[in-house]
Short mmCIF file of C-alpha atoms in Angstrom, two decimals:
data_model
loop_
_atom_site.label_atom_id
_atom_site.label_comp_id
_atom_site.label_asym_id
_atom_site.label_seq_id
_atom_site.Cartn_x
_atom_site.Cartn_y
_atom_site.Cartn_z
CA MET A 107 134.68 148.62 21.54
CA LEU A 108 132.00 148.93 18.84
CA LEU A 109 129.26 149.05 21.48
CA ARG A 110 131.05 151.78 23.38
CA HIS A 111 131.40 153.84 20.21
CA THR A 112 127.70 153.33 19.52
CA ILE A 113 126.83 154.53 23.04
CA LEU A 114 128.94 157.64 22.61
CA LEU A 115 127.28 158.37 19.25
CA VAL A 116 123.74 158.04 20.58
CA LEU A 117 124.49 159.76 23.89
CA PRO A 118 123.83 163.28 22.54
CA MET A 119 120.42 162.08 21.34
CA LEU A 120 119.72 160.61 24.76
CA LEU A 121 120.73 163.82 26.52
CA SER A 122 118.50 165.86 24.23
CA LEU A 123 115.54 163.97 25.62
CA LEU A 124 116.36 165.07 29.16
CA PRO A 125 115.16 168.50 30.33
CA ASN A 126 117.99 170.92 31.03
CA ALA A 127 120.56 168.16 30.53
CA SER A 128 124.05 169.20 31.53
CA ALA A 129 127.56 167.83 31.82
CA GLN A 130 126.46 166.30 35.13
CA VAL A 131 124.92 163.45 33.14
CA TYR A 132 128.14 162.36 31.55
CA SER A 133 131.68 163.66 31.53
CA ALA A 134 135.17 162.25 31.45
CA THR A 135 134.97 161.83 35.23
CA GLU A 136 131.63 159.99 35.12
CA PRO A 137 132.25 156.61 33.48
CA LEU A 138 129.61 154.54 31.75
CA ALA A 139 129.57 151.80 34.39
CA HIS A 140 126.80 149.61 33.00
CA THR A 141 126.91 146.72 35.38
CA PHE A 142 125.29 144.55 38.04
CA SER A 143 125.82 145.04 41.75
CA ILE A 144 124.56 144.26 45.23
CA VAL A 145 124.47 146.16 48.52
CA ALA A 146 123.75 144.08 51.62
CA ARG A 147 123.99 143.85 55.41
CA ASP A 148 124.58 140.85 57.65
CA PRO A 149 121.98 141.03 60.46
CA LYS A 150 124.18 138.89 62.74
CA THR A 151 127.38 140.95 62.54
CA GLY A 152 126.12 144.28 61.21
CA GLU A 153 128.74 144.13 58.46
CA MET A 154 127.81 145.85 55.20
CA ALA A 155 128.97 144.99 51.70
CA VAL A 156 128.85 146.30 48.15
CA ALA A 157 130.00 144.14 45.26
CA VAL A 158 129.97 144.68 41.51
CA GLN A 159 130.99 143.29 38.12
CA SER A 160 131.05 145.09 34.77
CA HIS A 161 132.51 145.12 31.28
CA TRP A 162 134.28 148.35 32.16
CA PHE A 163 137.81 149.00 33.36
CA SER A 164 138.31 149.34 37.14
CA VAL A 165 134.61 149.43 37.99
CA GLY A 166 135.33 149.38 41.73
CA THR A 167 136.75 152.90 41.61
CA SER A 168 133.43 154.27 40.36
CA VAL A 169 130.56 152.13 41.60
CA SER A 170 131.29 150.92 45.15
CA TRP A 171 131.45 153.14 48.25
CA GLY A 172 131.21 152.34 51.95
CA GLU A 173 131.97 153.53 55.47
CA ALA A 174 131.82 151.58 58.72
CA GLY A 175 128.86 152.48 60.91
CA VAL A 176 127.31 154.51 58.09
CA GLY A 177 126.37 152.43 55.05
CA VAL A 178 127.25 151.43 51.50
CA VAL A 179 126.39 152.85 48.07
CA ALA A 180 126.42 151.47 44.53
CA THR A 181 126.19 154.17 41.84
CA GLN A 182 126.15 152.94 38.25
CA SER A 183 124.78 153.18 34.70
CA PHE A 184 125.77 156.73 33.62
CA THR A 185 127.58 156.97 36.92
CA ASN A 186 127.41 160.01 39.15
CA LYS A 187 130.45 159.27 41.32
CA SER A 188 129.54 162.06 43.74
CA PHE A 189 126.57 159.95 44.86
CA GLY A 190 129.04 157.70 46.69
CA MET A 191 130.61 160.26 49.02
CA ARG A 192 127.52 162.45 49.21
CA GLY A 193 125.29 159.49 49.98
CA LEU A 194 127.58 158.40 52.81
CA ALA A 195 127.73 161.96 54.16
CA LEU A 196 123.94 162.23 54.17
CA MET A 197 123.59 158.96 56.08
CA LYS A 198 126.33 160.02 58.49
CA SER A 199 124.26 163.14 59.21
CA GLY A 200 121.36 160.92 60.29
CA LYS A 201 119.35 160.42 57.12
CA THR A 202 118.02 156.99 56.19
CA ALA A 203 118.97 155.28 52.95
CA GLN A 204 115.71 156.43 51.32
CA GLN A 205 116.09 160.01 52.53
CA ALA A 206 119.66 160.11 51.25
CA LEU A 207 118.63 158.74 47.86
CA ASP A 208 115.73 161.18 47.56
CA GLU A 209 118.02 164.12 48.27
CA LEU A 210 120.64 162.95 45.76
CA LEU A 211 118.08 162.52 42.99
CA SER A 212 116.26 165.77 43.76
CA THR A 213 119.12 167.82 42.32
CA ASP A 214 120.26 165.39 39.61
CA GLU A 215 119.26 166.43 36.11
CA GLY A 216 120.48 163.09 34.82
CA LYS A 217 118.47 160.84 37.14
CA ALA A 218 116.71 159.22 34.17
CA VAL A 219 119.98 157.50 33.23
CA ARG A 220 121.18 156.76 36.76
CA GLN A 221 121.01 153.55 38.72
CA VAL A 222 121.71 153.78 42.45
CA ALA A 223 121.33 151.58 45.52
CA ILE A 224 121.93 152.67 49.12
CA LEU A 225 121.96 150.71 52.37
CA ASP A 226 122.34 152.29 55.81
CA ALA A 227 123.78 150.82 58.99
CA LYS A 228 120.30 149.90 60.27
CA GLY A 229 119.64 147.76 57.21
CA ASN A 230 117.30 150.16 55.43
CA VAL A 231 117.65 149.99 51.65
CA ALA A 232 116.64 152.26 48.78
CA ALA A 233 117.18 151.89 45.05
CA HIS A 234 116.52 153.77 41.84
CA THR A 235 116.60 152.66 38.21
CA GLY A 236 116.10 155.54 35.80
CA GLU A 237 113.61 155.03 33.02
CA LYS A 238 116.31 155.64 30.40
CA CYS A 239 118.82 153.08 31.73
CA VAL A 240 119.77 150.71 28.92
CA ASP A 241 117.76 147.47 28.74
CA TYR A 242 117.65 145.16 30.36
CA ALA A 243 117.64 147.15 33.58
CA GLY A 244 115.98 146.80 36.96
CA HIS A 245 116.40 146.21 40.66
CA ILE A 246 114.96 144.24 43.56
CA THR A 247 115.08 145.36 47.18
CA GLY A 248 114.74 142.76 49.93
CA LYS A 249 115.37 142.40 53.63
CA GLU A 250 118.63 144.32 54.18
CA PHE A 251 119.79 144.04 50.55
CA SER A 252 119.28 145.42 47.09
CA VAL A 253 120.36 143.99 43.73
CA GLN A 254 120.46 146.10 40.57
CA ALA A 255 121.60 145.76 37.00
CA ASN A 256 121.52 147.57 33.67
CA MET A 257 122.54 146.75 30.10
CA MET A 258 122.04 143.07 30.87
CA LEU A 259 121.63 140.24 28.40
CA SER A 260 118.24 139.36 29.89
CA GLU A 261 115.73 140.24 32.61
CA LYS A 262 116.80 137.17 34.59
CA VAL A 263 119.90 138.80 36.08
CA TRP A 264 118.69 140.70 39.13
CA PRO A 265 116.06 138.09 40.14
CA ALA A 266 118.82 135.45 40.03
CA MET A 267 120.98 137.66 42.24
CA ALA A 268 118.23 138.13 44.81
CA LYS A 269 117.49 134.41 44.91
CA ALA A 270 121.15 133.47 45.34
CA PHE A 271 121.63 135.99 48.15
CA GLU A 272 118.52 134.88 50.02
CA GLN A 273 119.39 131.20 49.67
CA SER A 274 122.94 131.57 51.01
CA ALA A 275 122.14 132.93 54.47
CA ASN A 276 124.44 130.36 56.07
CA LEU A 277 127.53 131.93 54.47
CA PRO A 278 129.58 134.95 55.62
CA LEU A 279 128.45 138.20 54.03
CA ALA A 280 131.33 138.42 51.55
CA GLU A 281 130.63 134.93 50.23
CA ARG A 282 126.90 135.70 50.05
CA VAL A 283 127.37 138.74 47.83
CA MET A 284 129.81 136.78 45.69
CA ALA A 285 127.12 134.11 45.28
CA ALA A 286 124.80 136.84 43.99
CA LEU A 287 127.38 138.08 41.47
CA ASN A 288 128.09 134.57 40.24
CA ALA A 289 124.36 133.92 39.85
CA ALA A 290 124.07 137.04 37.70
CA GLN A 291 126.86 135.90 35.43
CA ALA A 292 125.40 132.40 35.19
CA VAL A 293 122.24 133.77 33.53
CA GLY A 294 124.10 135.99 31.08
CA GLY A 295 125.26 139.05 33.01
CA ASP A 296 126.41 142.17 31.17
CA ILE A 297 125.51 141.95 27.47
CA ARG A 298 129.01 143.21 26.59
CA GLY A 299 130.87 140.56 28.59
CA LYS A 300 133.23 140.79 31.57
CA GLN A 301 136.20 142.94 32.54
CA SER A 302 136.35 144.08 36.16
CA ALA A 303 134.85 143.42 39.59
CA ALA A 304 135.12 144.65 43.17
CA LEU A 305 134.14 143.64 46.70
CA LEU A 306 134.02 145.96 49.72
CA VAL A 307 132.97 144.95 53.26
CA VAL A 308 132.92 147.39 56.19
CA ARG A 309 132.10 147.01 59.87
CA GLY A 310 128.59 147.65 61.11
CA GLN A 311 129.96 149.95 63.80
CA ALA A 312 132.92 152.27 63.49
CA THR A 313 135.78 151.75 65.93
CA ASN A 314 138.56 153.90 67.31
CA ALA A 315 140.83 152.23 64.75
CA PRO A 316 139.35 153.31 61.39
CA TRP A 317 142.19 151.62 59.53
CA GLU A 318 140.65 148.32 60.67
CA ASP A 319 137.04 149.17 59.82
CA ARG A 320 137.36 148.26 56.14
CA LEU A 321 137.32 144.49 56.53
CA ILE A 322 137.63 143.47 52.88
CA ASP A 323 138.61 145.70 49.97
CA LEU A 324 139.37 143.72 46.81
CA ARG A 325 139.42 144.81 43.18
CA VAL A 326 139.99 143.14 39.84
CA ASP A 327 140.51 145.98 37.40
CA ASP A 328 141.08 144.12 34.12
CA ASN A 329 140.65 140.37 33.71
CA PRO A 330 138.85 138.10 31.22
CA ALA A 331 137.23 136.27 34.17
CA PRO A 332 136.94 138.91 36.90
CA LEU A 333 134.56 136.99 39.17
CA LYS A 334 136.76 133.92 39.15
CA GLU A 335 139.73 136.10 40.07
CA LEU A 336 137.73 137.93 42.74
CA ASP A 337 136.71 134.58 44.24
CA ARG A 338 140.39 133.60 44.35
CA LEU A 339 141.37 136.88 45.98
CA LEU A 340 138.66 136.47 48.61
CA ARG A 341 139.96 133.00 49.48
CA LEU A 342 143.49 134.40 49.59
CA HIS A 343 142.27 137.19 51.85
CA ARG A 344 140.79 134.59 54.22
CA ALA A 345 144.06 132.64 54.18
CA TYR A 346 146.09 135.73 55.00
CA ASN A 347 143.73 136.47 57.87
CA HIS A 348 144.98 133.20 59.33
CA MET A 349 148.56 134.28 58.62
CA ASN A 350 147.93 137.55 60.46
CA ALA A 351 146.40 135.63 63.37
CA GLY A 352 149.52 133.46 63.38
CA ASP A 353 151.74 136.54 63.53
CA LEU A 354 149.69 137.86 66.45
CA ALA A 355 150.07 134.53 68.25
CA VAL A 356 153.84 134.73 67.74
CA GLU A 357 153.84 138.21 69.31
CA LYS A 358 152.08 136.69 72.33
CA ASN A 359 154.55 133.78 72.41
CA ASP A 360 151.69 131.39 71.65
CA MET A 361 153.59 129.07 69.33
CA PRO A 362 150.96 126.29 69.24
CA GLY A 363 148.33 128.87 68.29
CA ALA A 364 150.61 130.37 65.64
CA MET A 365 151.27 126.94 64.17
CA ARG A 366 147.54 126.19 63.95
CA GLU A 367 146.89 129.45 62.11
CA TYR A 368 149.81 129.03 59.70
CA GLN A 369 148.80 125.43 58.96
CA THR A 370 145.24 126.52 58.18
CA ALA A 371 146.51 129.20 55.79
CA GLU A 372 148.92 126.79 54.12
CA LYS A 373 146.18 124.22 53.54
CA MET A 374 144.10 126.87 51.78
CA PHE A 375 146.96 127.83 49.42
CA PRO A 376 149.61 125.09 49.56
CA GLU A 377 151.46 126.55 46.56
CA ASN A 378 152.09 129.83 48.41
CA LEU A 379 155.76 129.82 49.47
CA GLU A 380 155.38 132.49 52.13
CA MET A 381 152.68 130.60 53.97
CA ARG A 382 154.77 127.42 53.93
CA TYR A 383 157.85 129.37 55.00
CA TRP A 384 156.34 130.92 58.14
CA HIS A 385 154.79 127.60 59.04
CA ALA A 386 158.30 126.13 58.91
CA ILE A 387 159.79 128.94 60.98
CA THR A 388 157.10 128.43 63.61
CA LEU A 389 157.90 124.73 63.72
CA ALA A 390 161.59 125.53 64.24
CA ASN A 391 160.76 127.96 67.02
CA ASN A 392 158.55 125.31 68.58
CA LYS A 393 161.44 122.82 68.96
CA GLN A 394 160.41 120.89 65.83
CA VAL A 395 163.47 121.59 63.70
CA PRO A 396 163.39 118.25 61.72
CA ALA A 397 159.83 119.02 60.57
CA ALA A 398 160.87 122.58 59.73
CA LEU A 399 163.79 121.32 57.63
CA LYS A 400 161.45 119.21 55.50
CA LEU A 401 159.37 122.28 54.68
CA LEU A 402 162.30 124.66 54.18
CA GLN A 403 164.34 122.49 51.83
CA PRO A 404 162.03 122.75 48.78
CA ILE A 405 161.38 126.43 49.54
CA PHE A 406 165.11 127.26 49.49
CA LYS A 407 165.53 125.22 46.33
CA GLN A 408 162.71 127.02 44.55
CA GLU A 409 163.58 130.51 45.77
CA PRO A 410 167.06 131.02 47.32
CA ASP A 411 166.21 134.45 48.72
CA TRP A 412 164.21 132.78 51.50
CA ARG A 413 167.50 131.29 52.73
CA THR A 414 168.99 134.79 52.85
CA LEU A 415 165.98 136.06 54.81
CA THR A 416 166.29 133.17 57.26
CA ALA A 417 169.81 134.22 58.22
CA ARG A 418 168.47 137.64 59.22
CA LEU A 419 165.67 136.41 61.49
CA PRO A 420 167.63 135.53 64.66
CA LYS A 421 168.83 139.14 65.01
CA VAL A 422 165.25 140.37 65.45
CA GLY A 423 164.04 137.39 67.48
CA LEU A 424 161.87 135.82 64.78
CA LEU A 425 163.96 132.65 64.69
CA THR A 426 164.96 131.34 68.14
CA VAL A 427 166.91 128.20 67.31
CA THR A 428 170.38 127.28 68.60
CA GLU A 429 173.55 128.04 66.64
CA ALA A 430 173.81 124.37 65.69
CA GLU A 431 170.20 124.25 64.49
CA LEU A 432 170.66 127.44 62.48
CA LYS A 433 173.67 125.87 60.78
CA GLN A 434 171.49 122.84 59.90
CA ILE A 435 168.89 125.11 58.37
CA MET A 436 171.38 127.17 56.40
CA ALA A 437 173.13 124.03 55.10
CA LEU A 438 170.00 122.72 53.39
CA LYS A 439 170.58 121.80 49.75
#
């Protein structure tokens, strides 16, 4: 809190050093998102990601922007949030990442305090660190990625991010950018500490189902260990992908496939009652009622509402056991 007050006190002095400074540099709608972030593309899948951590509330609503088939943007330091949507629009019109960045900065009177990174769908990257970003600040652009940071504890942050990203090429893109964020924190990260983080992954090519083009969209808005929580959410996201695949298998009457997917999800988060529950229901539907009973008994004991839900499933065809088997299930103590 003291550091924030100090920033707000010295901000007028900083603005006075900028020619023709205006409210564009900082306003109530342009948060002080001093932070570290990464934009990156997976050359195998074409997927694009932007990930960030900061000691600032809900950093993902300000810094990270992306659109399938277009690109991703990280706009930070004295954040100009318009750079996100405008940067994407420029790339959608056919401009490269560098051309988009050049156009954004050409009309920005506050570019000396901005930090921006842009990546387009072809893997081109461009980055800018204004000369008046708070130390330590800098960026590194590499093959289809850029890492950038400002107000860091040391100058080791963004080199550590680049190294971690380059050395984790065997991982999926989301896990690679998380490796970069964790590497930044391991060498000190934001000088103020930690508060929020975000991870966004979009498809390399847009589809006719835009609601499916945002592959991962996770945010931790306020947490003493945001990266640890974001890691957990990413693993939970992967587990629920298996749950969704299980649901799809059920729709196709592929019960063995559904059971495999539910089991995989359950192994990832064995304490999750819902994952265990649908695994049990799939077992029951697959003529394995005794095995289903073993799973359902502790679930009903821990949370009785699952028993109530079970009674409603036969009506909609989600539980296809006999009357006698349903009575066995409902009689569990």
